């Protein structure tokens, strides 16, 4: 059966430039997302630090600062460190407004979720993407805990396509 809609899941890598590291060292609290990304890479054994989900019109960014929406057209300007996009066919276009909005997130629930093999709930980026995919009518195993595992689960779906994104600024 052919599904009429597509969801796009974006995977972000750490921009390993010197400027980002200097900012992270000078302002560790304000630049916590960089340190959290390093932790995600190390513990998740992945180059991906973050994931986002979108449709043709908008991208949902479930970040540490809270959920934010970006128009797809300006999204790549905001996230020059997007390295991979996975496109999956879905039976229904998800109403992202139906999802509960999350404010600022803490890292500890995600770490606890990783340590328990996905048995503990968390509202991190991976779980938010899974919620949107489910809202679109596609099931993903609830024990997926890292961006790397999420990419593998999405690529196992029929009709999934993976695209590498090359940015000159990363």
Short mmCIF file of C-alpha atoms in Angstrom, two decimals:
data_model
loop_
_atom_site.label_atom_id
_atom_site.label_comp_id
_atom_site.label_asym_id
_atom_site.label_seq_id
_atom_site.Cartn_x
_atom_site.Cartn_y
_atom_site.Cartn_z
CA UNK A 1 0.00 0.00 0.00
CA UNK A 2 1.31 3.42 -0.96
CA UNK A 3 1.17 6.13 1.69
CA UNK A 4 0.30 9.64 0.48
CA UNK A 5 2.36 11.63 3.00
CA UNK A 6 6.01 11.78 4.05
CA UNK A 7 7.69 12.65 7.31
CA UNK A 8 11.23 13.92 7.42
CA UNK A 9 13.50 13.12 10.35
CA UNK A 10 16.68 15.16 10.59
CA UNK A 11 19.84 14.10 12.43
CA UNK A 12 22.28 16.68 13.74
CA UNK A 13 26.02 16.32 14.40
CA UNK A 14 28.29 18.44 16.58
CA UNK A 15 29.77 21.34 14.64
CA UNK A 16 33.39 20.64 15.57
CA UNK A 17 34.51 24.19 14.79
CA UNK A 18 36.82 26.05 17.16
CA UNK A 19 34.31 28.85 17.79
CA UNK A 20 31.66 26.48 19.19
CA UNK A 21 34.16 24.89 21.57
CA UNK A 22 35.42 28.26 22.79
CA UNK A 23 31.83 29.34 23.49
CA UNK A 24 31.12 26.04 25.26
CA UNK A 25 34.19 26.38 27.48
CA UNK A 26 33.55 30.04 28.29
CA UNK A 27 29.81 29.61 28.97
CA UNK A 28 29.18 25.96 29.92
CA UNK A 29 25.65 26.60 31.23
CA UNK A 30 24.49 28.68 28.28
CA UNK A 31 26.05 26.29 25.78
CA UNK A 32 24.89 23.14 27.60
CA UNK A 33 23.51 21.72 24.34
CA UNK A 34 27.09 21.25 23.07
CA UNK A 35 28.09 19.29 26.19
CA UNK A 36 24.86 17.31 26.05
CA UNK A 37 25.66 16.51 22.42
CA UNK A 38 29.12 15.26 23.35
CA UNK A 39 27.55 13.04 26.00
CA UNK A 40 25.00 11.75 23.47
CA UNK A 41 27.80 10.86 21.04
CA UNK A 42 29.86 9.08 23.67
CA UNK A 43 27.09 7.17 25.44
CA UNK A 44 25.04 6.52 22.32
CA UNK A 45 28.10 5.50 20.29
CA UNK A 46 26.89 7.72 17.50
CA UNK A 47 27.92 10.80 15.59
CA UNK A 48 24.38 12.15 15.92
CA UNK A 49 23.62 14.46 18.82
CA UNK A 50 20.03 15.48 18.17
CA UNK A 51 17.05 14.65 15.99
CA UNK A 52 14.12 16.68 14.71
CA UNK A 53 10.98 15.85 12.75
CA UNK A 54 9.09 17.73 10.10
CA UNK A 55 6.65 17.83 7.26
CA UNK A 56 6.96 19.77 4.00
CA UNK A 57 5.91 22.95 5.82
CA UNK A 58 7.40 22.91 9.33
CA UNK A 59 10.05 21.27 11.49
CA UNK A 60 9.54 20.50 15.18
CA UNK A 61 12.70 21.04 17.21
CA UNK A 62 12.41 19.26 20.59
CA UNK A 63 15.47 20.97 22.12
CA UNK A 64 16.72 21.40 25.67
CA UNK A 65 15.18 24.89 25.64
CA UNK A 66 11.74 23.49 24.81
CA UNK A 67 9.73 22.65 21.70
CA UNK A 68 10.12 25.09 18.82
CA UNK A 69 8.73 25.11 15.30
CA UNK A 70 10.72 26.32 12.31
CA UNK A 71 9.44 26.87 8.79
CA UNK A 72 11.14 24.22 6.64
CA UNK A 73 12.42 26.88 4.27
CA UNK A 74 14.48 28.59 7.03
CA UNK A 75 15.26 25.46 9.02
CA UNK A 76 18.57 24.72 7.30
CA UNK A 77 19.81 28.23 8.09
CA UNK A 78 19.10 27.62 11.77
CA UNK A 79 20.63 24.13 11.74
CA UNK A 80 23.68 24.07 9.47
CA UNK A 81 24.87 20.97 11.34
CA UNK A 82 22.11 18.70 9.99
CA UNK A 83 24.01 15.77 8.51
CA UNK A 84 21.31 13.27 7.53
CA UNK A 85 17.65 13.27 6.63
CA UNK A 86 15.46 10.17 6.59
CA UNK A 87 12.22 10.41 4.66
CA UNK A 88 9.50 7.90 5.54
CA UNK A 89 6.06 7.34 3.98
CA UNK A 90 3.17 7.69 6.43
CA UNK A 91 -0.58 7.06 6.02
CA UNK A 92 -1.72 10.33 7.61
CA UNK A 93 -0.20 13.76 7.89
CA UNK A 94 0.41 14.34 11.59
CA UNK A 95 -1.21 17.26 13.34
CA UNK A 96 1.82 18.45 15.29
CA UNK A 97 -0.37 20.94 17.13
CA UNK A 98 -2.04 17.93 18.80
CA UNK A 99 1.20 17.03 20.58
CA UNK A 100 1.66 18.32 24.11
CA UNK A 101 4.20 21.16 24.19
CA UNK A 102 7.22 20.67 26.38
CA UNK A 103 9.13 23.48 28.02
CA UNK A 104 12.81 23.29 28.90
CA UNK A 105 14.10 19.74 29.26
CA UNK A 106 16.61 18.25 31.64
CA UNK A 107 19.23 15.71 30.63
CA UNK A 108 18.78 13.34 33.58
CA UNK A 109 15.54 11.66 32.44
CA UNK A 110 17.20 10.81 29.12
CA UNK A 111 20.27 9.37 30.83
CA UNK A 112 18.02 7.34 33.12
CA UNK A 113 16.08 6.12 30.08
CA UNK A 114 19.33 4.98 28.41
CA UNK A 115 20.47 3.18 31.57
CA UNK A 116 17.16 1.32 31.88
CA UNK A 117 17.06 0.29 28.23
CA UNK A 118 14.08 2.48 27.42
CA UNK A 119 11.86 1.39 30.31
CA UNK A 120 11.80 4.84 31.96
CA UNK A 121 9.79 7.63 30.28
CA UNK A 122 11.49 10.77 29.01
CA UNK A 123 10.49 13.66 26.77
CA UNK A 124 13.74 13.93 24.85
CA UNK A 125 14.18 14.51 21.12
CA UNK A 126 14.08 10.80 20.24
CA UNK A 127 10.83 10.19 22.12
CA UNK A 128 9.25 13.33 20.64
CA UNK A 129 10.12 12.17 17.11
CA UNK A 130 8.67 8.73 17.88
CA UNK A 131 5.46 10.40 19.14
CA UNK A 132 5.08 12.31 15.87
CA UNK A 133 5.76 9.18 13.79
CA UNK A 134 3.10 7.32 15.80
CA UNK A 135 0.70 10.23 15.36
CA UNK A 136 1.19 9.77 11.60
CA UNK A 137 0.10 6.13 11.89
CA UNK A 138 3.45 4.30 11.94
CA UNK A 139 4.71 2.20 14.84
CA UNK A 140 8.26 2.26 16.22
CA UNK A 141 9.51 0.05 19.03
CA UNK A 142 9.28 1.99 22.32
CA UNK A 143 12.75 0.93 23.44
CA UNK A 144 14.52 3.07 20.84
CA UNK A 145 16.60 5.44 22.98
CA UNK A 146 19.31 7.13 20.87
CA UNK A 147 19.36 9.03 17.58
CA UNK A 148 21.45 6.22 16.08
CA UNK A 149 18.86 3.58 17.06
CA UNK A 150 16.11 5.82 15.72
CA UNK A 151 17.84 6.12 12.34
CA UNK A 152 18.19 2.32 12.16
CA UNK A 153 14.52 1.82 13.07
CA UNK A 154 13.38 4.33 10.45
CA UNK A 155 15.57 2.84 7.73
CA UNK A 156 14.04 -0.59 8.41
CA UNK A 157 10.64 0.76 7.32
CA UNK A 158 9.48 0.02 3.77
CA UNK A 159 9.90 3.03 1.51
CA UNK A 160 12.35 4.86 3.80
CA UNK A 161 15.00 6.93 2.09
CA UNK A 162 18.19 8.33 3.61
CA UNK A 163 19.85 11.50 2.33
CA UNK A 164 23.21 12.89 3.37
CA UNK A 165 23.24 16.66 3.64
CA UNK A 166 26.45 18.46 2.79
CA UNK A 167 26.94 21.88 4.32
CA UNK A 168 30.01 23.94 3.54
CA UNK A 169 29.81 25.57 7.01
CA UNK A 170 30.25 22.38 9.08
#
